[in-house]
Amino acid sequence: MEQSHLELLKHWHQCAGKILNTDGAGLSDMDIIQFQALLMDNGADLFRAFKQGDMTVILSGLVNLSYSAMSAAALSGGQGDIFSTTVDWRHDGLIISIIRSLSKQIAACASGQAEDYAALYVLCKKLARDFLNADFDKSFQRVHQAKMQDRHFPASRHISMPDLSDCLFE
């Protein structure tokens, strides 16, 4: 499914007039800074959701963070092989271990490498599935549709997030 999410965002970038990097040069320094600021903002929103304790809001935060990471991977010219990365998180039941893993992966994205953005996406997906017991793919599609309807740049955090409550398995 990662590949189809990547293709969705590549298509959206192309429709928005963005030029995808296909020569392997990576993102520009300004793009890296823009995405890093966005990922940090998304991370802060997600951490506030953890503090609030509402699973639907946490799911929205995870999906939005993963969407921004995938957006950066798409713009940087990432290909399907970027998803071979592994993520460092084990289910120990502690929120602080989740926060540490997310913080570490967000910081790693300052490299501007598609693989680091993909690793953040994979971590968010893993947390949505294994920690929240949620349908990540359905959630991602809903967020994508909301961003398309609002016609925001895919990485924008200023949209009305759709209700994802039915994406949580009870």
One Martini backbone bead per residue (centre of mass of N, CA, C, O) as a GRO file, in nm:
protein
  170
    1MET     BB    1   0.053   0.065  -0.015
    2GLU     BB    2   0.280   0.266  -0.019
    3GLN     BB    3   0.300   0.303  -0.325
    4SER     BB    4   0.017   0.433  -0.361
    5HIS     BB    5   0.072   0.675  -0.178
    6LEU     BB    6   0.309   0.783  -0.338
    7GLU     BB    7   0.152   0.823  -0.606
    8LEU     BB    8  -0.056   1.023  -0.503
    9LEU     BB    9   0.160   1.245  -0.432
   10LYS     BB   10   0.291   1.275  -0.703
   11HIS     BB   11   0.038   1.362  -0.852
   12TRP     BB   12  -0.024   1.611  -0.679
   13HIS     BB   13   0.236   1.763  -0.737
   14GLN     BB   14   0.192   1.779  -1.042
   15CYS     BB   15  -0.084   1.933  -1.026
   16ALA     BB   16   0.067   2.173  -0.854
   17GLY     BB   17   0.356   2.216  -1.019
   18LYS     BB   18   0.558   2.026  -0.920
   19ILE     BB   19   0.891   1.919  -0.915
   20LEU     BB   20   1.023   1.623  -0.950
   21ASN     BB   21   1.274   1.431  -0.835
   22THR     BB   22   1.483   1.228  -1.075
   23ASP     BB   23   1.819   1.268  -1.025
   24GLY     BB   24   1.903   1.232  -0.702
   25ALA     BB   25   1.945   1.524  -0.548
   26GLY     BB   26   1.704   1.604  -0.398
   27LEU     BB   27   1.640   1.836  -0.184
   28SER     BB   28   1.626   2.135  -0.098
   29ASP     BB   29   1.699   2.326   0.164
   30MET     BB   30   1.417   2.464   0.175
   31ASP     BB   31   1.250   2.206   0.168
   32ILE     BB   32   1.365   2.081   0.421
   33ILE     BB   33   1.278   2.307   0.610
   34GLN     BB   34   0.978   2.297   0.551
   35PHE     BB   35   0.935   1.997   0.632
   36GLN     BB   36   1.052   2.011   0.916
   37ALA     BB   37   0.849   2.212   1.026
   38LEU     BB   38   0.601   2.041   0.965
   39LEU     BB   39   0.679   1.788   1.128
   40MET     BB   40   0.699   1.936   1.398
   41ASP     BB   41   0.408   2.032   1.403
   42ASN     BB   42   0.277   1.754   1.376
   43GLY     BB   43   0.411   1.639   1.629
   44ALA     BB   44   0.286   1.837   1.830
   45ASP     BB   45  -0.004   1.760   1.770
   46LEU     BB   46   0.031   1.461   1.849
   47PHE     BB   47   0.125   1.505   2.143
   48ARG     BB   48  -0.140   1.645   2.226
   49ALA     BB   49  -0.315   1.398   2.167
   50PHE     BB   50  -0.189   1.217   2.380
   51LYS     BB   51  -0.266   1.399   2.616
   52GLN     BB   52  -0.576   1.381   2.561
   53GLY     BB   53  -0.653   1.058   2.465
   54ASP     BB   54  -0.773   1.056   2.175
   55MET     BB   55  -0.775   0.818   1.935
   56THR     BB   56  -0.876   0.982   1.689
   57VAL     BB   57  -0.667   1.212   1.716
   58ILE     BB   58  -0.420   1.034   1.698
   59LEU     BB   59  -0.477   0.921   1.420
   60SER     BB   60  -0.476   1.190   1.275
   61GLY     BB   61  -0.182   1.259   1.352
   62LEU     BB   62  -0.044   1.015   1.219
   63VAL     BB   63  -0.150   1.061   0.932
   64ASN     BB   64  -0.050   1.349   0.890
   65LEU     BB   65   0.248   1.285   0.933
   66SER     BB   66   0.270   1.069   0.710
   67TYR     BB   67   0.181   1.255   0.479
   68SER     BB   68   0.415   1.455   0.498
   69ALA     BB   69   0.638   1.246   0.457
   70MET     BB   70   0.535   1.141   0.180
   71SER     BB   71   0.553   1.410   0.038
   72ALA     BB   72   0.860   1.436   0.058
   73ALA     BB   73   0.928   1.170  -0.086
   74ALA     BB   74   0.792   1.243  -0.354
   75LEU     BB   75   0.951   1.509  -0.417
   76SER     BB   76   1.241   1.358  -0.397
   77GLY     BB   77   1.194   1.075  -0.570
   78GLY     BB   78   1.081   0.840  -0.447
   79GLN     BB   79   1.072   0.494  -0.426
   80GLY     BB   80   0.961   0.180  -0.346
   81ASP     BB   81   1.246   0.101  -0.198
   82ILE     BB   82   1.211   0.286   0.066
   83PHE     BB   83   1.035   0.050   0.232
   84SER     BB   84   1.283  -0.135   0.349
   85THR     BB   85   1.266  -0.013   0.606
   86THR     BB   86   1.316   0.011   0.948
   87VAL     BB   87   1.170   0.024   1.272
   88ASP     BB   88   1.192   0.172   1.611
   89TRP     BB   89   0.950  -0.034   1.770
   90ARG     BB   90   0.801  -0.128   2.077
   91HIS     BB   91   0.547  -0.284   2.264
   92ASP     BB   92   0.539  -0.142   2.603
   93GLY     BB   93   0.292   0.077   2.677
   94LEU     BB   94   0.455   0.347   2.633
   95ILE     BB   95   0.431   0.670   2.536
   96ILE     BB   96   0.729   0.766   2.556
   97SER     BB   97   0.837   0.566   2.339
   98ILE     BB   98   0.681   0.690   2.109
   99ILE     BB   99   0.786   0.978   2.127
  100ARG     BB  100   1.083   0.907   2.086
  101SER     BB  101   1.057   0.773   1.808
  102LEU     BB  102   0.932   1.013   1.663
  103SER     BB  103   1.150   1.223   1.724
  104LYS     BB  104   1.383   1.072   1.592
  105GLN     BB  105   1.255   1.057   1.304
  106ILE     BB  106   1.213   1.355   1.257
  107ALA     BB  107   1.512   1.433   1.284
  108ALA     BB  108   1.613   1.250   1.044
  109CYS     BB  109   1.467   1.428   0.817
  110ALA     BB  110   1.696   1.651   0.792
  111SER     BB  111   1.841   1.503   0.550
  112GLY     BB  112   1.628   1.469   0.292
  113GLN     BB  113   1.566   1.169   0.276
  114ALA     BB  114   1.345   0.941   0.161
  115GLU     BB  115   1.402   0.716   0.374
  116ASP     BB  116   1.329   0.891   0.627
  117TYR     BB  117   1.040   0.954   0.547
  118ALA     BB  118   0.954   0.657   0.520
  119ALA     BB  119   1.011   0.578   0.815
  120LEU     BB  120   0.795   0.761   0.933
  121TYR     BB  121   0.558   0.641   0.789
  122VAL     BB  122   0.597   0.350   0.898
  123LEU     BB  123   0.569   0.422   1.196
  124CYS     BB  124   0.282   0.537   1.182
  125LYS     BB  125   0.154   0.283   1.068
  126LYS     BB  126   0.233   0.093   1.299
  127LEU     BB  127   0.089   0.251   1.525
  128ALA     BB  128  -0.195   0.242   1.408
  129ARG     BB  129  -0.210  -0.070   1.405
  130ASP     BB  130  -0.067  -0.170   1.688
  131PHE     BB  131  -0.171   0.052   1.897
  132LEU     BB  132  -0.475   0.136   1.780
  133ASN     BB  133  -0.624  -0.047   1.585
  134ALA     BB  134  -0.612   0.056   1.268
  135ASP     BB  135  -0.709   0.184   0.951
  136PHE     BB  136  -0.475   0.328   0.769
  137ASP     BB  137  -0.562   0.331   0.470
  138LYS     BB  138  -0.838   0.464   0.512
  139SER     BB  139  -0.728   0.717   0.653
  140PHE     BB  140  -0.542   0.817   0.428
  141GLN     BB  141  -0.763   0.853   0.215
  142ARG     BB  142  -0.929   1.064   0.371
  143VAL     BB  143  -0.709   1.277   0.393
  144HIS     BB  144  -0.661   1.307   0.094
  145GLN     BB  145  -0.946   1.400   0.019
  146ALA     BB  146  -0.943   1.654   0.198
  147LYS     BB  147  -0.698   1.789   0.060
  148MET     BB  148  -0.824   1.796  -0.223
  149GLN     BB  149  -1.079   1.963  -0.152
  150ASP     BB  150  -0.903   2.206  -0.024
  151ARG     BB  151  -0.648   2.255  -0.205
  152HIS     BB  152  -0.392   2.162  -0.063
  153PHE     BB  153  -0.107   2.120   0.010
  154PRO     BB  154  -0.026   1.812   0.122
  155ALA     BB  155   0.146   1.936   0.381
  156SER     BB  156  -0.078   2.067   0.507
  157ARG     BB  157  -0.226   2.149   0.837
  158HIS     BB  158  -0.479   2.336   0.713
  159ILE     BB  159  -0.732   2.133   0.781
  160SER     BB  160  -1.009   1.944   0.781
  161MET     BB  161  -1.046   1.678   0.956
  162PRO     BB  162  -1.154   1.383   0.936
  163ASP     BB  163  -1.349   1.135   1.043
  164LEU     BB  164  -1.188   0.833   1.206
  165SER     BB  165  -1.360   0.647   1.398
  166ASP     BB  166  -1.420   0.402   1.183
  167CYS     BB  167  -1.096   0.317   1.181
  168LEU     BB  168  -1.147   0.187   1.453
  169PHE     BB  169  -1.087  -0.091   1.630
  170GLU     BB  170  -1.259  -0.260   1.905
   0.00000   0.00000   0.00000
